[in-house]
mmCIF file of C-alpha atoms in Angstrom:
data_model
loop_
_atom_site.group_PDB
_atom_site.id
_atom_site.type_symbol
_atom_site.label_atom_id
_atom_site.label_comp_id
_atom_site.label_asym_id
_atom_site.label_seq_id
_atom_site.Cartn_x
_atom_site.Cartn_y
_atom_site.Cartn_z
ATOM 1 C CA MET J 1125 35.263 74.675 43.125
ATOM 2 C CA GLN J 1126 37.557 73.373 40.405
ATOM 3 C CA VAL J 1127 38.455 69.695 40.404
ATOM 4 C CA THR J 1128 41.601 68.030 39.107
ATOM 5 C CA ARG J 1129 41.137 65.269 36.559
ATOM 6 C CA ILE J 1130 43.542 62.382 37.023
ATOM 7 C CA LEU J 1131 44.536 59.772 34.466
ATOM 8 C CA ALA J 1132 45.896 57.019 36.721
ATOM 9 C CA VAL J 1133 47.796 54.243 34.952
ATOM 10 C CA ARG J 1134 49.643 51.133 36.033
ATOM 11 C CA HIS J 1135 53.013 50.641 34.338
ATOM 12 C CA GLY J 1136 53.495 48.307 31.373
ATOM 13 C CA GLU J 1137 54.327 44.640 31.765
ATOM 14 C CA THR J 1138 57.682 43.394 33.078
ATOM 15 C CA THR J 1139 59.325 39.988 33.027
ATOM 16 C CA TRP J 1140 58.595 39.669 36.729
ATOM 17 C CA ASN J 1141 54.895 40.293 36.037
ATOM 18 C CA ARG J 1142 55.020 37.360 33.631
ATOM 19 C CA ASP J 1143 56.710 35.208 36.258
ATOM 20 C CA THR J 1144 54.267 36.288 39.033
ATOM 21 C CA ARG J 1145 57.327 37.494 40.929
ATOM 22 C CA ILE J 1146 56.874 40.174 43.623
ATOM 23 C CA GLN J 1147 58.483 43.449 42.525
ATOM 24 C CA GLY J 1148 57.765 46.053 45.180
ATOM 25 C CA HIS J 1149 60.617 48.581 45.236
ATOM 26 C CA THR J 1150 62.862 46.346 43.124
ATOM 27 C CA ASP J 1151 63.619 48.332 39.961
ATOM 28 C CA ILE J 1152 62.592 46.147 37.024
ATOM 29 C CA ALA J 1153 62.412 47.488 33.452
ATOM 30 C CA LEU J 1154 59.561 46.962 31.002
ATOM 31 C CA ASN J 1155 59.762 43.859 28.846
ATOM 32 C CA PRO J 1156 59.136 44.151 25.061
ATOM 33 C CA HIS J 1157 55.403 43.616 25.546
ATOM 34 C CA GLY J 1158 55.359 46.309 28.225
ATOM 35 C CA GLN J 1159 57.095 48.694 25.824
ATOM 36 C CA TRP J 1160 54.422 47.917 23.223
ATOM 37 C CA GLN J 1161 51.710 48.587 25.801
ATOM 38 C CA ALA J 1162 53.306 51.940 26.672
ATOM 39 C CA ALA J 1163 53.399 52.885 22.989
ATOM 40 C CA ARG J 1164 49.721 52.021 22.593
ATOM 41 C CA LEU J 1165 48.906 54.030 25.699
ATOM 42 C CA ALA J 1166 50.775 57.015 24.240
ATOM 43 C CA GLN J 1167 48.697 56.771 21.054
ATOM 44 C CA ALA J 1168 45.471 56.550 23.053
ATOM 45 C CA LEU J 1169 46.299 59.663 25.103
ATOM 46 C CA ALA J 1170 47.928 61.696 22.313
ATOM 47 C CA ASP J 1171 44.941 64.037 21.966
ATOM 48 C CA GLU J 1172 44.125 64.318 25.679
ATOM 49 C CA PRO J 1173 44.846 67.702 27.276
ATOM 50 C CA ILE J 1174 47.414 66.816 29.946
ATOM 51 C CA THR J 1175 49.060 69.588 31.931
ATOM 52 C CA ALA J 1176 51.584 67.570 33.932
ATOM 53 C CA PHE J 1177 53.076 64.088 33.833
ATOM 54 C CA TYR J 1178 53.950 62.316 37.086
ATOM 55 C CA ALA J 1179 55.407 58.859 37.690
ATOM 56 C CA SER J 1180 56.975 56.674 40.312
ATOM 57 C CA ASP J 1181 60.762 56.857 40.091
ATOM 58 C CA LEU J 1182 60.943 53.102 39.426
ATOM 59 C CA GLN J 1183 61.856 52.590 35.798
ATOM 60 C CA ARG J 1184 58.862 50.472 34.798
ATOM 61 C CA ALA J 1185 56.554 53.374 35.694
ATOM 62 C CA LEU J 1186 58.882 56.093 34.458
ATOM 63 C CA GLU J 1187 59.367 54.411 31.059
ATOM 64 C CA THR J 1188 55.598 54.104 30.661
ATOM 65 C CA ALA J 1189 55.018 57.763 31.545
ATOM 66 C CA GLN J 1190 57.828 58.926 29.274
ATOM 67 C CA ALA J 1191 56.204 57.256 26.276
ATOM 68 C CA VAL J 1192 53.084 59.361 26.826
ATOM 69 C CA ALA J 1193 54.966 62.562 27.699
ATOM 70 C CA ARG J 1194 57.099 62.364 24.548
ATOM 71 C CA ALA J 1195 53.952 62.466 22.419
ATOM 72 C CA HIS J 1196 53.091 65.760 24.138
ATOM 73 C CA GLY J 1197 56.613 67.188 24.041
ATOM 74 C CA LYS J 1198 56.745 67.240 27.839
ATOM 75 C CA GLU J 1199 58.965 65.892 30.628
ATOM 76 C CA VAL J 1200 57.980 63.500 33.425
ATOM 77 C CA ASN J 1201 58.196 64.498 37.080
ATOM 78 C CA THR J 1202 59.055 61.576 39.365
ATOM 79 C CA HIS J 1203 57.814 61.171 42.929
ATOM 80 C CA VAL J 1204 58.865 58.390 45.315
ATOM 81 C CA GLY J 1205 55.412 58.570 46.901
ATOM 82 C CA LEU J 1206 54.003 56.875 43.786
ATOM 83 C CA ARG J 1207 56.188 53.786 44.266
ATOM 84 C CA GLU J 1208 54.738 50.324 44.687
ATOM 85 C CA ARG J 1209 54.283 48.987 48.210
ATOM 86 C CA CYS J 1210 57.589 47.886 49.697
ATOM 87 C CA PHE J 1211 57.471 44.121 50.212
ATOM 88 C CA GLY J 1212 60.797 43.737 52.009
ATOM 89 C CA ARG J 1213 62.146 40.191 51.959
ATOM 90 C CA TYR J 1214 59.283 39.014 49.743
ATOM 91 C CA GLU J 1215 60.624 40.877 46.726
ATOM 92 C CA GLY J 1216 61.968 38.596 44.027
ATOM 93 C CA HIS J 1217 59.875 35.622 45.166
ATOM 94 C CA THR J 1218 56.849 34.144 43.427
ATOM 95 C CA TRP J 1219 53.540 33.610 45.219
ATOM 96 C CA ALA J 1220 54.162 29.875 45.287
ATOM 97 C CA GLU J 1221 57.558 30.394 46.931
ATOM 98 C CA LEU J 1222 56.070 32.711 49.559
ATOM 99 C CA GLU J 1223 53.336 30.247 50.477
ATOM 100 C CA ALA J 1224 55.854 27.426 50.749
ATOM 101 C CA ARG J 1225 58.412 29.321 52.843
ATOM 102 C CA TRP J 1226 56.208 31.589 55.005
ATOM 103 C CA PRO J 1227 52.668 30.134 55.028
ATOM 104 C CA GLN J 1228 51.383 32.101 58.044
ATOM 105 C CA GLU J 1229 52.687 35.411 56.727
ATOM 106 C CA SER J 1230 51.276 34.614 53.286
ATOM 107 C CA MET J 1231 47.857 34.036 54.833
ATOM 108 C CA ALA J 1232 47.982 37.422 56.580
ATOM 109 C CA TRP J 1233 48.854 38.988 53.237
ATOM 110 C CA ARG J 1234 46.065 37.180 51.393
ATOM 111 C CA LYS J 1235 43.551 38.238 54.054
ATOM 112 C CA ARG J 1236 44.716 41.844 53.622
ATOM 113 C CA VAL J 1237 45.378 42.356 57.346
ATOM 114 C CA PRO J 1238 45.766 46.175 57.369
ATOM 115 C CA ASP J 1239 48.615 46.439 59.864
ATOM 116 C CA PHE J 1240 50.570 43.410 58.627
ATOM 117 C CA SER J 1241 53.980 44.327 57.234
ATOM 118 C CA PRO J 1242 56.208 41.923 55.302
ATOM 119 C CA PRO J 1243 59.577 41.867 57.106
ATOM 120 C CA GLY J 1244 61.331 45.034 55.973
ATOM 121 C CA GLY J 1245 58.244 46.230 54.102
ATOM 122 C CA GLU J 1246 55.111 48.379 54.405
ATOM 123 C CA SER J 1247 51.673 47.603 55.784
ATOM 124 C CA LEU J 1248 48.526 48.428 53.840
ATOM 125 C CA LEU J 1249 47.841 51.208 56.321
ATOM 126 C CA GLN J 1250 51.239 52.753 55.635
ATOM 127 C CA LEU J 1251 50.755 52.355 51.890
ATOM 128 C CA ARG J 1252 47.347 54.046 51.971
ATOM 129 C CA GLU J 1253 48.668 56.981 53.972
ATOM 130 C CA ARG J 1254 51.600 57.469 51.590
ATOM 131 C CA VAL J 1255 49.589 57.139 48.380
ATOM 132 C CA VAL J 1256 46.658 59.344 49.390
ATOM 133 C CA GLN J 1257 49.009 62.010 50.738
ATOM 134 C CA THR J 1258 51.096 61.973 47.527
ATOM 135 C CA VAL J 1259 48.148 62.095 45.142
ATOM 136 C CA THR J 1260 46.528 64.862 47.174
ATOM 137 C CA GLU J 1261 49.761 66.872 47.079
ATOM 138 C CA LEU J 1262 50.155 66.472 43.315
ATOM 139 C CA ALA J 1263 46.513 66.941 42.357
ATOM 140 C CA ALA J 1264 46.189 70.099 44.471
ATOM 141 C CA ARG J 1265 48.766 71.758 42.218
ATOM 142 C CA HIS J 1266 46.455 71.508 39.180
ATOM 143 C CA PRO J 1267 42.895 72.720 39.880
ATOM 144 C CA GLY J 1268 40.819 72.719 36.707
ATOM 145 C CA GLU J 1269 43.469 70.720 34.828
ATOM 146 C CA GLN J 1270 44.188 67.101 33.895
ATOM 147 C CA VAL J 1271 47.307 65.224 34.960
ATOM 148 C CA LEU J 1272 48.779 61.796 34.268
ATOM 149 C CA MET J 1273 50.022 59.658 37.154
ATOM 150 C CA VAL J 1274 51.781 56.402 36.280
ATOM 151 C CA ALA J 1275 52.308 54.091 39.214
ATOM 152 C CA HIS J 1276 51.844 50.442 40.241
ATOM 153 C CA GLY J 1277 49.157 47.873 40.954
ATOM 154 C CA GLY J 1278 49.202 48.408 44.719
ATOM 155 C CA VAL J 1279 48.959 52.171 44.273
ATOM 156 C CA LEU J 1280 46.058 51.863 41.831
ATOM 157 C CA ASP J 1281 44.288 49.520 44.244
ATOM 158 C CA ILE J 1282 44.541 52.159 46.985
ATOM 159 C CA LEU J 1283 43.229 54.873 44.655
ATOM 160 C CA TYR J 1284 40.207 52.767 43.686
ATOM 161 C CA ARG J 1285 39.417 52.112 47.339
ATOM 162 C CA ALA J 1286 39.852 55.768 48.258
ATOM 163 C CA ALA J 1287 37.585 56.899 45.415
ATOM 164 C CA THR J 1288 34.856 54.357 46.214
ATOM 165 C CA ARG J 1289 35.223 54.560 50.019
ATOM 166 C CA LEU J 1290 36.042 50.855 50.311
ATOM 167 C CA GLU J 1291 37.938 49.454 53.275
ATOM 168 C CA LEU J 1292 41.418 47.999 52.884
ATOM 169 C CA GLN J 1293 40.160 44.494 53.668
ATOM 170 C CA ALA J 1294 37.287 44.530 51.172
ATOM 171 C CA PRO J 1295 37.798 41.801 48.537
ATOM 172 C CA ARG J 1296 39.000 43.180 45.230
ATOM 173 C CA SER J 1297 36.333 42.953 42.532
ATOM 174 C CA TRP J 1298 38.052 45.257 40.023
ATOM 175 C CA GLU J 1299 40.913 44.668 37.635
ATOM 176 C CA LEU J 1300 44.316 46.353 37.574
ATOM 177 C CA PRO J 1301 45.552 45.716 34.005
ATOM 178 C CA ASN J 1302 48.935 46.976 32.850
ATOM 179 C CA THR J 1303 48.557 50.385 31.087
ATOM 180 C CA ALA J 1304 44.757 50.434 31.478
ATOM 181 C CA ILE J 1305 43.386 53.994 31.597
ATOM 182 C CA ASN J 1306 41.661 54.858 34.879
ATOM 183 C CA ARG J 1307 39.914 58.200 35.334
ATOM 184 C CA LEU J 1308 39.462 59.918 38.693
ATOM 185 C CA LEU J 1309 38.468 63.334 39.961
ATOM 186 C CA TRP J 1310 40.158 65.002 42.922
ATOM 187 C CA SER J 1311 38.828 67.854 45.023
ATOM 188 C CA PRO J 1312 39.679 68.953 48.576
ATOM 189 C CA GLU J 1313 36.898 66.579 49.675
ATOM 190 C CA GLY J 1314 38.767 63.614 48.214
ATOM 191 C CA LEU J 1315 38.743 61.323 45.187
ATOM 192 C CA SER J 1316 35.835 60.112 43.076
ATOM 193 C CA LEU J 1317 35.698 57.538 40.319
ATOM 194 C CA VAL J 1318 34.876 58.386 36.689
ATOM 195 C CA GLY J 1319 35.994 55.290 34.763
ATOM 196 C CA TRP J 1320 38.143 52.237 35.403
ATOM 197 C CA ALA J 1321 40.290 49.716 33.526
ATOM 198 C CA ASP J 1322 39.804 50.974 29.965
ATOM 199 C CA THR J 1323 41.949 48.689 27.803
ATOM 200 C CA THR J 1324 40.424 49.378 24.382
ATOM 201 C CA HIS J 1325 43.812 50.641 23.173
ATOM 202 C CA LEU J 1326 45.265 47.172 23.875
ATOM 203 C CA GLN J 1327 42.713 45.294 21.798
ATOM 204 C CA SER J 1328 43.120 43.999 18.277
ATOM 205 C CA ALA J 1329 40.856 45.012 15.402
ATOM 206 C CA ASP J 1330 38.397 42.208 16.195
ATOM 207 C CA GLY J 1331 38.037 43.401 19.779
ATOM 208 C CA THR J 1332 39.994 40.604 21.496
ATOM 209 C CA GLN J 1333 42.595 41.309 24.123
ATOM 210 C CA THR J 1334 46.176 41.017 22.929
ATOM 211 C CA LEU J 1335 47.827 40.648 26.320
ATOM 212 C CA ASP J 1336 47.949 38.435 29.358
ATOM 213 C CA GLU J 1337 47.433 40.073 32.736
ATOM 214 C CA HIS J 1338 49.210 39.187 35.952
#
């Protein structure tokens, strides 16, 4: 049985990441630092054999994927199923604003209540169903090959949980850095984890990180 190798990457940094502002489906572009991160990612993956390039249709993910695809002379295929979780009326607000305006809802969000939906948004259960279905659909097209999927923090969180068989409410003990390289395997039996949160391409010559994560 041939597996599909997946390079799963969160988009580069945006101004809203810096401001700890909830993005969701709001279409925010990369900031200059995010563009630099995407360029470093492209350098890091320049020699990787990548058959297909997929991204969320939101520009912060698409821009990141395009930087890598250009180095391979390829185009990026967008898929709405790779979008970030929809946060409805929360989008555009900071965490502090959410906790001040809607404290009970914010608590349900912090506790990762699986069926809780922000007004106008998606629950974690809905997000998991969408993400796993999308990644399964895309990965099944490429048995024995390697593909790039550029998405969002919420999507990457779901993929980690799916690959490690962790429940939606399990506390997060892993990082989701912008443009970190995450390696997964997909087979008809599901996802498995190979490597997570590789940010060596974002480090300076002395080994220190050159970015702030949000």
